[in-house]
């Protein structure tokens, strides 16, 4: 994904096409700007005193000196304290790297905790979880650039304790791009290192009417899928049993080891091809007759992401299904695989936004599935619906590219 640095925010809400009010700019604002502009305020400084020693002048002098002292102390304190101990969208907040556990040759699970305690983090996260899909921006301090990453929800499979959750720990599934600036930097950090982040940024608000989500994820795009599942299924009540179907394409078996597809046999279109090959320009995509065969763990422990998905399944039986596709084994998502879920007969009549298709992954993946997002005047927009989803004419579904 060649996105350089962005502050963009997409916001999806609903309507026949979800609404976008996104603006993703390319460089984040300096975090230090606010602390240096607070010298003595000219508005509180009296006009130049005349050479007299009247009591009035003495009072002014005293007031001025006190003001200067107070302002200086304030500026000093501001430079000595962290910008904020609580995650917020204005300033970067310091977190410490608690652990970095490899999941596959190219991806790791990062666990971070706030550097300074703040009881407010819980509420900040909670609001974001309730809203839908959200991300935070990590800063690469040497290059002064930032990239977005998606916190994983905590499920029954999580290794976080209740205390850790209360302390505001966050976990991330991050792929190391061998040529990428920030993901490579993150993979060099030692336990205990500081990582500054800012957010939460709502990437897609899941409307409260939503009853069904088809989530098409490529690579680490599974992180927002977990979020969407978590957020949607948490709304389950006796009268509301929403469901989500996740289609996840990985490059490497290690990322999804142990994952068993719920759709027993999904035939791929003869034209199906690897979106990875499209992205990287390889032509190894022609072996296209594909069956979604259940992956076997072959004695290996299931990958963490698979365990998270399984935990959601146990918690909400019958409401979440997952199908796995593996580039490494020439099993690619084809048009027919999506048709299984998008076909009109499965449409549910009712208010708009009940049915939502979300697509998340590298640019090439999103383009192949739903057409590229577009840039206009420094703003990233959804762009028209194209790709194989468009070919399927998904009537009754709102589509959002993450
Ligand atoms: C909302 C959101 C959430 C995300 N969540 C996650 C997540 O949870 N986990 C995750 O792993 N990723 C996530 N990403 C992706 C992440 O933000 C980064 O894009 C990714 O980590 C790569 O960043 P990088 O700085 O390492 O690579 P970059 O430096 O941006 O490089 C990316 C690729 O572009 C190539 N490139 C760089 N410059 C050029 C150029 N001039 N011309 C041609 N090619 C070039 C590089 O070689 C590299 O292969 C998310 C993205 C978004 C938008």
mmCIF file of C-alpha atoms and ligand atoms in Angstrom, residues 1-4 6 9 24 135 147-150 173-175 177 179-184 203 220 223, ligand 1:
data_model
loop_
_atom_site.group_PDB
_atom_site.id
_atom_site.type_symbol
_atom_site.label_atom_id
_atom_site.label_comp_id
_atom_site.label_asym_id
_atom_site.label_seq_id
_atom_site.Cartn_x
_atom_site.Cartn_y
_atom_site.Cartn_z
ATOM 1 C CA UNK A 1 0.000 0.000 0.000
ATOM 2 C CA UNK A 2 1.699 3.180 -1.095
ATOM 3 C CA UNK A 3 -0.055 5.682 0.937
ATOM 4 C CA UNK A 4 2.641 7.872 2.366
ATOM 5 C CA UNK A 6 -1.941 10.440 6.156
ATOM 6 C CA UNK A 9 -10.325 9.953 7.953
ATOM 7 C CA UNK A 24 -6.381 12.309 4.621
ATOM 8 C CA UNK A 135 -7.501 2.998 13.881
ATOM 9 C CA UNK A 147 0.946 5.324 9.480
ATOM 10 C CA UNK A 148 -2.386 3.925 10.587
ATOM 11 C CA UNK A 149 -2.796 0.680 12.502
ATOM 12 C CA UNK A 150 -5.867 -1.136 13.751
ATOM 13 C CA UNK A 173 -1.317 -7.282 14.028
ATOM 14 C CA UNK A 174 1.348 -5.629 11.892
ATOM 15 C CA UNK A 175 2.894 -6.825 8.687
ATOM 16 C CA UNK A 177 6.809 -4.447 4.543
ATOM 17 C CA UNK A 179 10.585 -1.739 1.875
ATOM 18 C CA UNK A 180 8.164 0.095 4.146
ATOM 19 C CA UNK A 181 9.372 2.919 6.361
ATOM 20 C CA UNK A 182 7.154 2.621 9.419
ATOM 21 C CA UNK A 183 6.394 -1.091 9.566
ATOM 22 C CA UNK A 184 10.114 -1.861 9.266
ATOM 23 C CA UNK A 203 -12.692 4.519 9.794
ATOM 24 C CA UNK A 220 -3.684 -7.479 7.864
ATOM 25 C CA UNK A 223 -7.742 -6.619 11.947
HETATM 26 C C1 LIG B 1 -6.967 2.692 8.340
HETATM 27 C C2 LIG B 1 -5.761 1.821 8.163
HETATM 28 C C3 LIG B 1 -5.502 0.804 9.081
HETATM 29 C C4 LIG B 1 -4.386 -0.014 8.916
HETATM 30 N N1 LIG B 1 -4.150 -1.021 9.817
HETATM 31 C C5 LIG B 1 -3.066 -1.816 9.659
HETATM 32 C C6 LIG B 1 -2.796 -2.871 10.593
HETATM 33 O O1 LIG B 1 -3.516 -3.099 11.558
HETATM 34 N N2 LIG B 1 -1.689 -3.632 10.372
HETATM 35 C C7 LIG B 1 -0.848 -3.407 9.302
HETATM 36 O O2 LIG B 1 0.145 -4.132 9.167
HETATM 37 N N3 LIG B 1 -1.082 -2.408 8.431
HETATM 38 C C8 LIG B 1 -2.147 -1.603 8.587
HETATM 39 N N4 LIG B 1 -2.370 -0.570 7.713
HETATM 40 C C9 LIG B 1 -1.328 -0.272 6.704
HETATM 41 C C10 LIG B 1 -0.277 0.657 7.342
HETATM 42 O O3 LIG B 1 -0.857 1.915 7.649
HETATM 43 C C11 LIG B 1 0.902 0.951 6.428
HETATM 44 O O4 LIG B 1 0.427 1.383 5.186
HETATM 45 C C12 LIG B 1 1.820 -0.245 6.224
HETATM 46 O O5 LIG B 1 2.331 -0.692 7.479
HETATM 47 C C13 LIG B 1 3.001 0.117 5.317
HETATM 48 O O6 LIG B 1 3.615 1.262 5.834
HETATM 49 P P1 LIG B 1 5.182 1.459 5.710
HETATM 50 O O7 LIG B 1 5.507 2.822 6.191
HETATM 51 O O8 LIG B 1 5.911 0.333 6.334
HETATM 52 O O9 LIG B 1 5.401 1.332 4.162
HETATM 53 P P2 LIG B 1 5.585 2.548 3.097
HETATM 54 O O10 LIG B 1 6.848 3.273 3.369
HETATM 55 O O11 LIG B 1 4.342 3.349 3.064
HETATM 56 O O12 LIG B 1 5.741 1.718 1.775
HETATM 57 C C14 LIG B 1 4.701 0.843 1.342
HETATM 58 C C15 LIG B 1 5.119 0.206 0.032
HETATM 59 O O13 LIG B 1 5.168 1.184 -0.979
HETATM 60 C C16 LIG B 1 6.414 1.124 -1.637
HETATM 61 N N5 LIG B 1 6.820 2.469 -1.994
HETATM 62 C C17 LIG B 1 7.273 3.423 -1.171
HETATM 63 N N6 LIG B 1 7.546 4.528 -1.860
HETATM 64 C C18 LIG B 1 7.269 4.278 -3.142
HETATM 65 C C19 LIG B 1 7.332 5.013 -4.334
HETATM 66 N N7 LIG B 1 7.753 6.282 -4.354
HETATM 67 N N8 LIG B 1 6.950 4.419 -5.489
HETATM 68 C C20 LIG B 1 6.524 3.153 -5.511
HETATM 69 N N9 LIG B 1 6.439 2.396 -4.402
HETATM 70 C C21 LIG B 1 6.806 2.954 -3.239
HETATM 71 C C22 LIG B 1 7.364 0.516 -0.660
HETATM 72 O O14 LIG B 1 8.409 -0.147 -1.335
HETATM 73 C C23 LIG B 1 6.504 -0.434 0.100
HETATM 74 O O15 LIG B 1 6.463 -1.686 -0.513
HETATM 75 C C24 LIG B 1 -3.496 0.221 7.837
HETATM 76 C C25 LIG B 1 -3.751 1.249 6.921
HETATM 77 C C26 LIG B 1 -4.867 2.031 7.079
HETATM 78 C C27 LIG B 1 -5.124 3.144 6.084
#
